[in-house]
């Protein structure tokens, strides 16, 4: 866990641009000096903004957007959680905020994979994939290989629908492929060997749609989006004159 602390109580205005869903809960905080604020990072790409609301002492936690270098997300993000104590807000984060975040991130991963497969179906004739592979095709394969482990894990997690035998075979096919690529990459030092790329390309082109269908079926509840409980915004008092805070860029 990494913590980036803002001890002076000023949340940099630019930082709220990275909050997935600011809304009326967090947006007033730029006008106030809080007792403290921090960014919490788990090292795996999840970043949370923690702040204490100065006029009623409520603890607020919101998720930051995933890095656009790794994933492009659209639409509303997980709803900010609020609670009167640190213990209570931690329970809300575990039970609601992080599961919502994981659901929405996986939906974004699934959308990117589907968009690439749609592009392939519309722009690339079956059996006519050029070699060496063009840059856009290589990039699409790389995106798929980045997202696939997370999508497979979501399909096997507790709460996912039981897998039919055929669906289990599809997941096993890609799990075997990913394990093989990881081993080949380790043996080569870094990157994929040409043979590994060819195998990955062939499996992706032939069975990528089947994997998307399995993931959608197994995570059908997630695909409908998480519930959106109301969070009390609390009416703030008139803000004091506040000095501008520069803060660090993300």
PDB file of N, CA and C in Angstrom, residues 151-164 167-168 210-224:
ATOM      1  N   UNK A 151     -10.389 -10.970 -17.231  1.00  0.00           N
ATOM      2  CA  UNK A 151     -11.723 -11.421 -17.633  1.00  0.00           C
ATOM      3  C   UNK A 151     -11.939 -12.885 -17.254  1.00  0.00           C
ATOM      4  N   UNK A 152     -10.903 -13.697 -17.429  1.00  0.00           N
ATOM      5  CA  UNK A 152     -11.004 -15.105 -17.043  1.00  0.00           C
ATOM      6  C   UNK A 152     -11.193 -15.219 -15.530  1.00  0.00           C
ATOM      7  N   UNK A 153     -10.419 -14.429 -14.772  1.00  0.00           N
ATOM      8  CA  UNK A 153     -10.545 -14.467 -13.312  1.00  0.00           C
ATOM      9  C   UNK A 153     -11.951 -14.057 -12.871  1.00  0.00           C
ATOM     10  N   UNK A 154     -12.525 -13.045 -13.543  1.00  0.00           N
ATOM     11  CA  UNK A 154     -13.889 -12.620 -13.194  1.00  0.00           C
ATOM     12  C   UNK A 154     -14.894 -13.717 -13.476  1.00  0.00           C
ATOM     13  N   UNK A 155     -14.648 -14.510 -14.523  1.00  0.00           N
ATOM     14  CA  UNK A 155     -15.569 -15.588 -14.874  1.00  0.00           C
ATOM     15  C   UNK A 155     -15.492 -16.755 -13.902  1.00  0.00           C
ATOM     16  N   UNK A 156     -14.381 -16.859 -13.185  1.00  0.00           N
ATOM     17  CA  UNK A 156     -14.203 -17.966 -12.246  1.00  0.00           C
ATOM     18  C   UNK A 156     -14.390 -17.547 -10.794  1.00  0.00           C
ATOM     19  N   UNK A 157     -14.624 -16.269 -10.546  1.00  0.00           N
ATOM     20  CA  UNK A 157     -14.695 -15.812  -9.159  1.00  0.00           C
ATOM     21  C   UNK A 157     -15.999 -16.253  -8.509  1.00  0.00           C
ATOM     22  N   UNK A 158     -15.991 -16.207  -7.186  1.00  0.00           N
ATOM     23  CA  UNK A 158     -17.210 -16.526  -6.441  1.00  0.00           C
ATOM     24  C   UNK A 158     -18.306 -15.549  -6.830  1.00  0.00           C
ATOM     25  N   UNK A 159     -19.492 -16.061  -7.069  1.00  0.00           N
ATOM     26  CA  UNK A 159     -20.600 -15.212  -7.478  1.00  0.00           C
ATOM     27  C   UNK A 159     -20.869 -15.252  -8.965  1.00  0.00           C
ATOM     28  N   UNK A 160     -19.887 -15.713  -9.750  1.00  0.00           N
ATOM     29  CA  UNK A 160     -20.110 -15.868 -11.181  1.00  0.00           C
ATOM     30  C   UNK A 160     -20.999 -17.090 -11.417  1.00  0.00           C
ATOM     31  N   UNK A 161     -21.689 -17.105 -12.565  1.00  0.00           N
ATOM     32  CA  UNK A 161     -22.548 -18.237 -12.887  1.00  0.00           C
ATOM     33  C   UNK A 161     -21.716 -19.496 -13.076  1.00  0.00           C
ATOM     34  N   UNK A 162     -22.239 -20.673 -12.702  1.00  0.00           N
ATOM     35  CA  UNK A 162     -21.531 -21.927 -12.965  1.00  0.00           C
ATOM     36  C   UNK A 162     -21.292 -22.081 -14.475  1.00  0.00           C
ATOM     37  N   UNK A 163     -20.128 -22.609 -14.814  1.00  0.00           N
ATOM     38  CA  UNK A 163     -19.749 -22.733 -16.219  1.00  0.00           C
ATOM     39  C   UNK A 163     -20.250 -24.045 -16.809  1.00  0.00           C
ATOM     40  N   UNK A 164     -20.802 -23.969 -18.002  1.00  0.00           N
ATOM     41  CA  UNK A 164     -21.105 -25.176 -18.751  1.00  0.00           C
ATOM     42  C   UNK A 164     -19.796 -25.810 -19.189  1.00  0.00           C
ATOM     43  N   UNK A 167     -18.097 -24.023 -21.989  1.00  0.00           N
ATOM     44  CA  UNK A 167     -17.535 -22.741 -21.567  1.00  0.00           C
ATOM     45  C   UNK A 167     -16.245 -22.947 -20.774  1.00  0.00           C
ATOM     46  N   UNK A 168     -16.238 -23.962 -19.934  1.00  0.00           N
ATOM     47  CA  UNK A 168     -15.028 -24.269 -19.156  1.00  0.00           C
ATOM     48  C   UNK A 168     -13.870 -24.611 -20.082  1.00  0.00           C
ATOM     49  N   UNK A 210     -15.674 -16.477 -28.697  1.00  0.00           N
ATOM     50  CA  UNK A 210     -16.189 -17.472 -27.748  1.00  0.00           C
ATOM     51  C   UNK A 210     -15.842 -17.077 -26.316  1.00  0.00           C
ATOM     52  N   UNK A 211     -14.626 -16.539 -26.114  1.00  0.00           N
ATOM     53  CA  UNK A 211     -14.246 -16.110 -24.771  1.00  0.00           C
ATOM     54  C   UNK A 211     -15.125 -14.959 -24.301  1.00  0.00           C
ATOM     55  N   UNK A 212     -15.379 -13.992 -25.172  1.00  0.00           N
ATOM     56  CA  UNK A 212     -16.236 -12.863 -24.803  1.00  0.00           C
ATOM     57  C   UNK A 212     -17.628 -13.359 -24.403  1.00  0.00           C
ATOM     58  N   UNK A 213     -18.149 -14.313 -25.159  1.00  0.00           N
ATOM     59  CA  UNK A 213     -19.475 -14.848 -24.856  1.00  0.00           C
ATOM     60  C   UNK A 213     -19.484 -15.541 -23.490  1.00  0.00           C
ATOM     61  N   UNK A 214     -18.426 -16.283 -23.177  1.00  0.00           N
ATOM     62  CA  UNK A 214     -18.350 -16.971 -21.881  1.00  0.00           C
ATOM     63  C   UNK A 214     -18.296 -15.947 -20.746  1.00  0.00           C
ATOM     64  N   UNK A 215     -17.468 -14.919 -20.922  1.00  0.00           N
ATOM     65  CA  UNK A 215     -17.322 -13.903 -19.876  1.00  0.00           C
ATOM     66  C   UNK A 215     -18.648 -13.182 -19.653  1.00  0.00           C
ATOM     67  N   UNK A 216     -19.325 -12.834 -20.738  1.00  0.00           N
ATOM     68  CA  UNK A 216     -20.616 -12.148 -20.606  1.00  0.00           C
ATOM     69  C   UNK A 216     -21.624 -13.032 -19.874  1.00  0.00           C
ATOM     70  N   UNK A 217     -21.641 -14.300 -20.216  1.00  0.00           N
ATOM     71  CA  UNK A 217     -22.596 -15.214 -19.595  1.00  0.00           C
ATOM     72  C   UNK A 217     -22.283 -15.423 -18.114  1.00  0.00           C
ATOM     73  N   UNK A 218     -21.010 -15.579 -17.792  1.00  0.00           N
ATOM     74  CA  UNK A 218     -20.623 -15.879 -16.413  1.00  0.00           C
ATOM     75  C   UNK A 218     -20.773 -14.677 -15.496  1.00  0.00           C
ATOM     76  N   UNK A 219     -20.672 -13.478 -16.069  1.00  0.00           N
ATOM     77  CA  UNK A 219     -20.725 -12.263 -15.253  1.00  0.00           C
ATOM     78  C   UNK A 219     -21.946 -11.431 -15.610  1.00  0.00           C
ATOM     79  N   UNK A 220     -23.056 -12.110 -15.912  1.00  0.00           N
ATOM     80  CA  UNK A 220     -24.249 -11.407 -16.378  1.00  0.00           C
ATOM     81  C   UNK A 220     -24.736 -10.371 -15.384  1.00  0.00           C
ATOM     82  N   UNK A 221     -24.621 -10.646 -14.093  1.00  0.00           N
ATOM     83  CA  UNK A 221     -25.070  -9.673 -13.095  1.00  0.00           C
ATOM     84  C   UNK A 221     -24.215  -8.417 -13.157  1.00  0.00           C
ATOM     85  N   UNK A 222     -22.903  -8.603 -13.374  1.00  0.00           N
ATOM     86  CA  UNK A 222     -22.011  -7.451 -13.443  1.00  0.00           C
ATOM     87  C   UNK A 222     -22.286  -6.615 -14.676  1.00  0.00           C
ATOM     88  N   UNK A 223     -22.664  -7.273 -15.780  1.00  0.00           N
ATOM     89  CA  UNK A 223     -22.857  -6.531 -17.019  1.00  0.00           C
ATOM     90  C   UNK A 223     -24.035  -5.574 -16.937  1.00  0.00           C
ATOM     91  N   UNK A 224     -24.908  -5.779 -15.958  1.00  0.00           N
ATOM     92  CA  UNK A 224     -26.027  -4.871 -15.773  1.00  0.00           C
ATOM     93  C   UNK A 224     -25.641  -3.663 -14.935  1.00  0.00           C
TER      94      UNK A 224
END
